[in-house]
Amino acid sequence: MAGKNNENIRETGRQLAGSIGGSEPASTRNAHPDSSLPHRAHAQEKDQVVRSELGRHISIAVDPVALVTTECITVTSAMRKHARWAHSSVSMILGGGPSMARDISQLPRQTGQRQQRRLTNGSVDEDDTLANRWGLRGKKGKSMQDQPLLSAFTRLRNDLRGCTDIQDFDVPALLHPFLQVIRSSSTSAPITSLAIVAITKFFAYNLIGRDSPRLSLAMQLLSAAITHCRFEASDSAADEIVLLGILELMENMLSGPGGDLLGDESVCEMMETGLSMCCQTRLSELLRRKAEMSMIKMCQTIFERLKSLEIEAGEDIGILEAEATGLGGHNVIMNDIAVNGSSVGLSEPVVNGSASANAVAPATESVDDVKGIEESSSDGADAFSIQQAAAEPDPKPATIIENVEPIPPGAEKIESASQLQRQDSSEQVNIKPYSLPSIRELFRVLVDLLQPHNRQHGDALRVMALRIIDVALEVAGPSIAKHPSLATLAKDDLCRYLFQLVRSDNMNLLNESLRVAGTLLATCREVLKLQQELFLSYVVSCLHPRVEIEDELGIDPALYAGVPKTPKLVKPSPSPQTTSGRSTPVPLKERKRLGMEGGARKPDAMEAMVESIGALSRMPSYLVELYVNYDCEVDRYDLCEDLVGLLSRNAFPDSVRWSTTNVPPLCLDSLLGYVQFVADRLEDEPIYEGYPNMKSLRAQRERKKIIVKGATKFNENPRAGIAYLAHHDIIENPDDPKSVARFLRGTTRISKSVLGEFLSKKANEELLRSFLDLFDFSGKRVDEALRDLLNSFRLPGESQLIERIVTVFCQRYCSSTELEDIANEDAVFTLTYAIIMLNTDQHNPNLKKDKRMTYLDFAKNLRGVNGGSDFAPAYLQGIYDSIKSNEIILPDEHNNKQAFDYAWEELLIKARTSAPLTMCDTNIFDADMFHATWRPIIATLSYVFMSATDDAVFSRVVLGFDQCAQIAAKYNISEALDHIIFCLSSMSTLGTTSPTNTALNTVVQAEKRSVMVSELAVHFGRDYKAQLACAVLFRLIPRKEHCIQKGWNQIVRIWLNLFANSLLKPSLSKSEELLGIPSIPLQPPSQVIDREQRTNEGGLLSTFGSFLSSYAADDPPEPSEEELESTLCTVDCIDSCPMRRIFSKVLNLPPEGRECLVRALLKQLPEQSSPAVIVVRPDRPKPAPIRTNGHRSSQSGPTYDPSMVFVLEMITILSTRDQASVKMMGQAVVDALDTVVRDTANIHPLMLSRAVFYMLYLLNAAQDYDFVRATVILHTIAGYDEATLAQSATPILKGLSLCILEPSDLKKQITNMPDFWTILNRLRQIPEAASKTFDLLAMVVGSNPPAVTADNYEAVVTLLHEFAMAGSIGAAIEQKRDRLARRREKPGEEKPKIIRPRYKNFVPPGLKLLLTIISENEVVDRGFKAVIMIYQLTNRVPALIEQSHLEKQEAWRAYWSPIFEALRSQCLNPCREIRHQAVSCLQSSLLSPSLASGHYKEWTAIFSEVLFPLISRLLRPEIYQTDPVGMSDTRLQAANLLCKVFLHYLTLLSEWEGMLDLWLRILDVLDRLMNSGQGDNLEEAVPESLKNILLVMAGDGYIEPPVDGRQRTQMWDETVKRVDRFLPELIGEIFPKIKEPPAPPPGEQPMGESENIKGGDGAVDEQREDQTVAEKGGEVPNDEGGVD
């Protein structure tokens, strides 16, 4: 006999749903609660659920009415095959028409006695015969009314005969027969399954539509039926098919067209049914998994309705809450789901039926029982009417399930059917569609299932509940946060349970808990500010390792120095305190299991936590929100920084030691995702409206840093901490106890133990009182007040200190509350001490339970202390019970469930007053956030870059570097960009500060390409990571130059190393374009290997011979093919870097940006006391030429370092871009250049020469500043020795030219300095510099305004004179031309042409002479131009004289004499071209109108100091021999010049008293010229000139012949006398009427005989003697007594 089991499905496990809280976002991870399948398994299941919807509305090819009829026949056919209905009459098949049925139903019913009367012989009554004839009773069957289940189908078929549109048919009537079968305990599982399948078809084929009549009522009836389904047990497979059908039908009902018509009670029943099947472990795994999937699908639909409810309610969501409250909670309460029917369990063994059938409480009854039931229920069958179908709710509320006695099968159903047909069809039942009440109740039940401490709920059940909650949050998380009733569940119970479940060691439970927590925070974090902080702080404390990063070979520890060792939220371990026994510590293992203690978790658990953190960090705005809401708030943890630090530390490869191999890439991916989000928002338009003010956030963050540091100081030394906080205005007045107490009470960052010790000191009694004044003890019992106090600090260990605190506490307590049960303050003091002792006694783990204090003991200890009487027993009992059940503890020191609960309540209290979490969909906080988090990110990228081997990792890391650089440049975070550059330069190996060895640098010429093979190039070419780092570095710098500061140090170091090894082109600095000088010469190689030449010369023997010769000469080894290939890789890598582009951008930066680069360059220069050369290598210029395939010996002395020259050139260019740059950087650059310029002994000449130019260039640019002085620079240059000056000549001249190019004060200052002319004079003597020196001199002479002043006038003339004198070497060429002319060769053909040959080392024979001639011609040309410039200076003389402060005569002599002296000297120049030009210029100068403007004593000196000495020297033999051919012409020119000058000034001279002497001197000079005996030119020209003079003088009356009675004059007589000496016939020829002159009077000698007219070279007689000597070819003594 089958056991009595007619409970419905939801009754089998109704107590299982109710007690765990928690929620965690994410999807289901494991397919089975006890399995460890990956997350995608459950996701696939949910996908299958979604796909099952696709076939919901299917068109059918058969007639819908016929389909319903067929389903009726199918069910009844199966029923007739059952033993219970096997004897049914034919009428069960045929049925009858509606009218007939109605007529039959109206027949008078027979009494029970009539129905049971039979004949003794077995015959049947006439009525029975009639009934049989009508088909109402078979031979062995019952009447139709006796089979209510079958008759219902028969009536439905009859009603359908007149139906044309099934959708117009009354839905409750359509479903009524099937629902009876479902609810009947008489049917078997296959029959019930057929009824369920039929109803499922009706919905699937759209036979029941949204517009079907009374659909709402039908949905309630259907829900009640399937949730109260009963059937006879059979085999387990058949039973579970029924349950599967129920699940599918519930899914279709909720998601179908009438789903939103279900009421709250119906939804709750359906959910309770689904949860019950999920919880029954006796069911098969497949069924339970299907039940879970169905629950997920239904929960998706139910929680999706929240969105439509919000739309319906509009902005006033409170209406929904009000309506939900008004419905009455008792109507929508889901009972707790019992596991395996534990709450209603089966007390008796099951005889018939499987375990699965028993799990859902099928009925198992005997045939007799069934018969009895059917007979007892047949009375109401005839009352059923389809047209009047109506049903009333079950007499018991559907949602209240109790254990009841079995109900006769079918009785309840038939009663409902009778009520249904008695109800008028026009009457409508008003059923409100389900809304917030049922959703809230479902959410509550799911959360209650998560209770960690409910032992009835296993982990498998919690995993199932978590999966369902996860779906609910995924669908309607934001909506849940909007509804207060749902949000309260999420904020309190769900979070409370979740944050305890994440401490579980069960991986399935942990995975699902983390997933739900993630989804919860992703969707509802706006209302979970403090809850989120608690969760993240726990995860961070668990995941952040306390392990130092391992040093790895080849990785500089400086690269990962930014990774935090511990998160900020982890408080330092408190110093050991002396315990007084007043608190009971919990073992560490228990602390980790129960409390908030972070600690080591299993590797799989850590991976799961990392995945959860990664999912959160992949939300674009998540970390920004953490930064704004936590890092910038004083009382919150720095979650953003800690989270980034956590990801960074676990991204290091060594984290696999305590986690799994998946953790590092997961953390790296999350970290790079964070960087990606920030980079993607760079170009977004900033949004400020609705967000906190950035300045206030920065101020809060700074204040927070101060408080944290002050709290740390307080924990070490309270006095120092308070002083620090007061200094930074955190504590207003450190001497005010109230001010200090407010801070101590309001902060959570100080140690409770330190605070207790500090407050208990006698010196701080006022502070203690002020601290206790901040507590409100009103209305509280003593133990409650004491509990509040001791939660804020820890009692010290000494009894005296405790007594002080208790005393003040008692005073404060008595003053703040009314003492009803306590007599006085002394009683409070005693009671307080007793409470402290009781707390220690009750919770000391070292004390046995039987030894603990009882209430009687506690009361006994307090007898008579309450003002002489006892305390009220009830009062003491309350205190005792409170202390016994709830220890007075510090939550910080205890981590058991009690501590967690207390901390959670505190959290909820704070959450009520805390501001909501700010959602940050903006980029305005990215700059500050990245500034706070970039260090660990870059450190991680650097370490991973150095340790990675996979290309995908390299790609991500490189992208991360680039994005970090973009962010840093965008937000001007120079420190971050500098560190990126430092890391990349370190990884490139090019930024080393130790110089590389270049002594073995070798140039290999191959394939028409010259490559410098060096140690650096070879090593760099072999290192792929180094090349990649270099390429990344120089590709991320462009457009970020303005943000780089200290990073220039590394960039400059790389440039210098590359430049020193000839890997960087000298054109980088643009010296030719910017400075106008050639590029910096590179370091020459130690040898040159010409492989092409060697290939052409021979094969193996040639190579072997070259090797032997190299070995014998001790040459460096020849580079191998591999080294050459590595060098080529290096060259290609460096060439791909945009160096020139970077430098071009730098030049366009503002001065502030360039200053950083200049400082970096200056750091590379050696100290002043050390040599300027760092690397020892062969010298560069002018040593023995490089021998191809050979070795060049090293040179002694300072060596050449092109990198240092590169530094000097760069700083010069950068500091002279504009005046602002000069002002900002000029001083430092001048100091550096001055150090080099002065250190000639240790500086290579090539470097020195360029440094001098840079100094002069800077001098020209810094004219307005006094930090560089021309006097100092020129004096330094003037002090160079000849060799140094010769090697620096060209740059010096180039620099000086720049300084005097434009009119300026600098030009005037330089040209007036003696050192300037000293330098030019010395440079003039250097053949290579003479041309440019002359050009510079010409620039000075020809400048406008004039640069020739009184200060430099003489120096200018002297230097021009020297250039003119240097042109005397042209005499040799002229004389050679003369010789050729005498050989009858045309001189013009021999005139050399200027040839500019291309030569390097070898000058062909015959070309040297031609080059010498060219050079000499250049010298002559300069001399020729110098003479002209000397003459041009005459234009300046009048102005100089006028400006001079000298006397007129002195001024004239000072400015005219140098010119005449110089021109006079050049009139004697052996070079004919220069000499002739000098005579011409002298003539022009002597005939200048401004010459004779002064006193006679001044300008008349031109005869005695210029003309007479000139002619005298021209008459000397040695002068004549310098140019025998052309000197005669010069003498002639001089004679003519003398005559011209005399005639030119004749008028002025006539007024001079010395006229006669001058004239006689001229006649003597002409006499000497006439009789020089050196050609006919003078003999012809002198008489003509003299004749011309005499005619002019006579014509003007200066000499008057004694004719026509004129008196003889002295002038005439002396003239005639002197002329007759060398031209006796000339006077007579000119004046034919003149007779012989009379003899002079006695005693009187003629003028000129008694007195010599002396000039610059002696008297006339002396001149005659000289002439005689000259004619004889002798030597004439000069004016100084020497021999010319």
mmCIF file of C-alpha atoms in Angstrom, residues 510-693:
data_model
loop_
_atom_site.group_PDB
_atom_site.id
_atom_site.type_symbol
_atom_site.label_atom_id
_atom_site.label_comp_id
_atom_site.label_asym_id
_atom_site.label_seq_id
_atom_site.Cartn_x
_atom_site.Cartn_y
_atom_site.Cartn_z
ATOM 1 C CA LEU A 510 33.829 31.825 -3.879
ATOM 2 C CA ASN A 511 33.572 32.162 -7.648
ATOM 3 C CA GLU A 512 29.865 32.829 -7.563
ATOM 4 C CA SER A 513 30.172 35.187 -4.598
ATOM 5 C CA LEU A 514 32.824 37.232 -6.352
ATOM 6 C CA ARG A 515 30.790 37.257 -9.525
ATOM 7 C CA VAL A 516 27.672 38.492 -7.772
ATOM 8 C CA ALA A 517 29.700 41.044 -5.827
ATOM 9 C CA GLY A 518 31.133 42.335 -9.073
ATOM 10 C CA THR A 519 27.750 42.603 -10.745
ATOM 11 C CA LEU A 520 26.291 44.229 -7.657
ATOM 12 C CA LEU A 521 29.000 46.875 -7.608
ATOM 13 C CA ALA A 522 28.798 47.338 -11.348
ATOM 14 C CA THR A 523 25.068 48.055 -11.248
ATOM 15 C CA CYS A 524 24.266 49.346 -7.770
ATOM 16 C CA ARG A 525 27.478 50.907 -6.514
ATOM 17 C CA GLU A 526 25.875 54.321 -6.406
ATOM 18 C CA VAL A 527 24.114 53.314 -3.185
ATOM 19 C CA LEU A 528 26.882 51.030 -1.899
ATOM 20 C CA LYS A 529 29.665 53.481 -1.191
ATOM 21 C CA LEU A 530 30.839 52.114 2.136
ATOM 22 C CA GLN A 531 29.988 48.535 1.243
ATOM 23 C CA GLN A 532 32.168 48.789 -1.824
ATOM 24 C CA GLU A 533 35.015 50.132 0.290
ATOM 25 C CA LEU A 534 34.730 47.189 2.655
ATOM 26 C CA PHE A 535 34.739 44.655 -0.157
ATOM 27 C CA LEU A 536 37.642 46.172 -2.042
ATOM 28 C CA SER A 537 39.702 46.682 1.082
ATOM 29 C CA TYR A 538 39.352 43.007 1.911
ATOM 30 C CA VAL A 539 40.248 41.879 -1.596
ATOM 31 C CA VAL A 540 43.232 44.210 -1.733
ATOM 32 C CA SER A 541 44.488 43.068 1.653
ATOM 33 C CA CYS A 542 44.196 39.454 0.525
ATOM 34 C CA LEU A 543 45.800 39.865 -2.870
ATOM 35 C CA HIS A 544 48.612 42.295 -2.188
ATOM 36 C CA PRO A 545 51.676 40.214 -1.351
ATOM 37 C CA ARG A 546 54.058 41.210 1.402
ATOM 38 C CA VAL A 547 56.975 39.854 -0.602
ATOM 39 C CA GLU A 548 59.844 41.870 -1.975
ATOM 40 C CA ILE A 549 60.247 41.851 -5.737
ATOM 41 C CA GLU A 550 62.995 39.499 -6.727
ATOM 42 C CA ASP A 551 66.033 41.011 -8.351
ATOM 43 C CA GLU A 552 66.435 39.603 -11.810
ATOM 44 C CA LEU A 553 69.677 39.567 -13.710
ATOM 45 C CA GLY A 554 69.815 42.315 -16.302
ATOM 46 C CA ILE A 555 66.961 44.382 -14.828
ATOM 47 C CA ASP A 556 67.814 47.542 -12.973
ATOM 48 C CA PRO A 557 65.886 47.711 -9.667
ATOM 49 C CA ALA A 558 65.316 51.404 -10.333
ATOM 50 C CA LEU A 559 62.923 50.395 -13.102
ATOM 51 C CA TYR A 560 60.374 48.928 -10.691
ATOM 52 C CA ALA A 561 60.984 51.097 -7.650
ATOM 53 C CA GLY A 562 57.498 52.610 -7.914
ATOM 54 C CA VAL A 563 55.574 49.471 -6.975
ATOM 55 C CA PRO A 564 54.184 49.787 -3.414
ATOM 56 C CA LYS A 565 55.301 47.154 -0.963
ATOM 57 C CA THR A 566 52.046 47.250 0.994
ATOM 58 C CA PRO A 567 48.697 48.859 0.256
ATOM 59 C CA LYS A 568 47.895 52.040 2.123
ATOM 60 C CA LEU A 569 44.784 50.563 3.671
ATOM 61 C CA VAL A 570 46.780 47.949 5.548
ATOM 62 C CA LYS A 571 47.465 49.410 8.946
ATOM 63 C CA PRO A 572 50.840 48.681 10.497
ATOM 64 C CA SER A 573 50.849 46.005 13.090
ATOM 65 C CA PRO A 574 50.232 47.526 16.512
ATOM 66 C CA SER A 575 53.058 47.387 18.926
ATOM 67 C CA PRO A 576 52.736 44.694 21.535
ATOM 68 C CA GLN A 577 50.548 45.850 24.369
ATOM 69 C CA THR A 578 50.472 44.565 27.871
ATOM 70 C CA THR A 579 47.146 42.819 28.147
ATOM 71 C CA SER A 580 45.013 43.201 31.215
ATOM 72 C CA GLY A 581 42.696 40.371 30.353
ATOM 73 C CA ARG A 582 39.874 42.699 29.428
ATOM 74 C CA SER A 583 39.719 41.498 25.827
ATOM 75 C CA THR A 584 39.858 38.053 24.381
ATOM 76 C CA PRO A 585 41.954 37.728 21.276
ATOM 77 C CA VAL A 586 40.747 35.451 18.531
ATOM 78 C CA PRO A 587 43.155 33.021 16.888
ATOM 79 C CA LEU A 588 44.529 34.198 13.559
ATOM 80 C CA LYS A 589 42.946 31.349 11.639
ATOM 81 C CA GLU A 590 39.567 32.241 13.027
ATOM 82 C CA ARG A 591 40.152 35.924 12.289
ATOM 83 C CA LYS A 592 40.791 35.144 8.641
ATOM 84 C CA ARG A 593 37.757 32.894 8.400
ATOM 85 C CA LEU A 594 35.237 35.126 10.105
ATOM 86 C CA GLY A 595 36.441 38.633 10.002
ATOM 87 C CA MET A 596 37.832 41.212 7.679
ATOM 88 C CA GLU A 597 41.387 40.063 8.049
ATOM 89 C CA GLY A 598 43.188 39.821 4.752
ATOM 90 C CA GLY A 599 45.620 37.013 4.429
ATOM 91 C CA ALA A 600 47.026 34.355 2.233
ATOM 92 C CA ARG A 601 44.416 32.632 0.135
ATOM 93 C CA LYS A 602 44.748 29.593 -2.031
ATOM 94 C CA PRO A 603 46.086 30.215 -5.546
ATOM 95 C CA ASP A 604 42.740 29.469 -7.175
ATOM 96 C CA ALA A 605 41.014 31.823 -4.782
ATOM 97 C CA MET A 606 43.479 34.565 -5.566
ATOM 98 C CA GLU A 607 42.942 34.065 -9.271
ATOM 99 C CA ALA A 608 39.199 34.344 -8.775
ATOM 100 C CA MET A 609 39.634 37.560 -6.825
ATOM 101 C CA VAL A 610 41.900 38.964 -9.501
ATOM 102 C CA GLU A 611 39.291 38.147 -12.108
ATOM 103 C CA SER A 612 36.671 39.951 -10.062
ATOM 104 C CA ILE A 613 38.869 43.020 -9.675
ATOM 105 C CA GLY A 614 39.671 42.888 -13.366
ATOM 106 C CA ALA A 615 36.010 42.827 -14.283
ATOM 107 C CA LEU A 616 35.405 45.936 -12.209
ATOM 108 C CA SER A 617 38.440 47.761 -13.545
ATOM 109 C CA ARG A 618 37.298 47.142 -17.092
ATOM 110 C CA MET A 619 34.480 49.592 -16.532
ATOM 111 C CA PRO A 620 35.799 52.827 -18.088
ATOM 112 C CA SER A 621 34.887 55.102 -15.204
ATOM 113 C CA TYR A 622 35.357 52.715 -12.299
ATOM 114 C CA LEU A 623 38.822 53.720 -11.135
ATOM 115 C CA VAL A 624 37.978 57.384 -11.609
ATOM 116 C CA GLU A 625 35.037 56.926 -9.298
ATOM 117 C CA LEU A 626 37.249 55.222 -6.749
ATOM 118 C CA TYR A 627 39.675 58.109 -6.898
ATOM 119 C CA VAL A 628 37.023 60.793 -6.508
ATOM 120 C CA ASN A 629 34.916 59.058 -3.873
ATOM 121 C CA TYR A 630 37.625 57.442 -1.769
ATOM 122 C CA ASP A 631 41.121 58.718 -2.479
ATOM 123 C CA CYS A 632 39.952 62.325 -2.248
ATOM 124 C CA GLU A 633 37.952 61.877 0.944
ATOM 125 C CA VAL A 634 39.670 62.196 4.283
ATOM 126 C CA ASP A 635 38.004 59.268 6.065
ATOM 127 C CA ARG A 636 38.166 56.793 3.223
ATOM 128 C CA TYR A 637 40.906 54.476 2.019
ATOM 129 C CA ASP A 638 42.967 55.262 -1.067
ATOM 130 C CA LEU A 639 41.259 52.517 -3.017
ATOM 131 C CA CYS A 640 42.276 53.721 -6.452
ATOM 132 C CA GLU A 641 45.952 53.826 -5.573
ATOM 133 C CA ASP A 642 45.772 50.531 -3.721
ATOM 134 C CA LEU A 643 43.940 48.824 -6.555
ATOM 135 C CA VAL A 644 46.442 50.004 -9.146
ATOM 136 C CA GLY A 645 49.275 49.005 -6.837
ATOM 137 C CA LEU A 646 47.683 45.601 -6.355
ATOM 138 C CA LEU A 647 47.370 45.016 -10.091
ATOM 139 C CA SER A 648 50.904 46.243 -10.651
ATOM 140 C CA ARG A 649 52.457 44.015 -8.026
ATOM 141 C CA ASN A 650 50.608 40.911 -9.137
ATOM 142 C CA ALA A 651 51.473 41.571 -12.773
ATOM 143 C CA PHE A 652 55.088 40.741 -11.930
ATOM 144 C CA PRO A 653 56.064 37.234 -12.984
ATOM 145 C CA ASP A 654 57.071 36.228 -9.476
ATOM 146 C CA SER A 655 53.447 36.385 -8.339
ATOM 147 C CA VAL A 656 52.947 32.865 -9.716
ATOM 148 C CA ARG A 657 54.653 31.619 -6.569
ATOM 149 C CA TRP A 658 51.631 32.426 -4.427
ATOM 150 C CA SER A 659 48.900 32.468 -7.093
ATOM 151 C CA THR A 660 48.482 30.866 -10.491
ATOM 152 C CA THR A 661 50.148 31.394 -13.843
ATOM 153 C CA ASN A 662 47.055 33.251 -15.026
ATOM 154 C CA VAL A 663 47.287 36.005 -12.422
ATOM 155 C CA PRO A 664 50.152 38.070 -13.924
ATOM 156 C CA PRO A 665 48.596 38.377 -17.397
ATOM 157 C CA LEU A 666 45.177 39.076 -15.884
ATOM 158 C CA CYS A 667 46.580 41.889 -13.763
ATOM 159 C CA LEU A 668 48.590 43.265 -16.652
ATOM 160 C CA ASP A 669 45.516 43.248 -18.852
ATOM 161 C CA SER A 670 43.507 45.115 -16.228
ATOM 162 C CA LEU A 671 46.291 47.605 -15.754
ATOM 163 C CA LEU A 672 46.610 48.262 -19.466
ATOM 164 C CA GLY A 673 42.849 48.510 -19.727
ATOM 165 C CA TYR A 674 42.865 51.272 -17.139
ATOM 166 C CA VAL A 675 45.519 53.141 -19.119
ATOM 167 C CA GLN A 676 43.541 52.583 -22.311
ATOM 168 C CA PHE A 677 40.397 54.123 -20.828
ATOM 169 C CA VAL A 678 42.261 57.213 -19.699
ATOM 170 C CA ALA A 679 43.929 57.540 -23.092
ATOM 171 C CA ASP A 680 40.612 57.164 -24.915
ATOM 172 C CA ARG A 681 39.190 60.080 -22.942
ATOM 173 C CA LEU A 682 42.044 62.468 -23.716
ATOM 174 C CA GLU A 683 40.264 64.215 -26.544
ATOM 175 C CA ASP A 684 36.817 64.190 -24.948
ATOM 176 C CA GLU A 685 35.231 67.484 -24.138
ATOM 177 C CA PRO A 686 35.523 68.018 -20.371
ATOM 178 C CA ILE A 687 32.262 68.075 -18.471
ATOM 179 C CA TYR A 688 32.264 70.021 -15.205
ATOM 180 C CA GLU A 689 28.585 70.395 -14.438
ATOM 181 C CA GLY A 690 27.298 68.108 -11.740
ATOM 182 C CA TYR A 691 30.733 67.015 -10.532
ATOM 183 C CA PRO A 692 32.784 68.037 -7.492
ATOM 184 C CA ASN A 693 35.035 71.025 -7.793
#
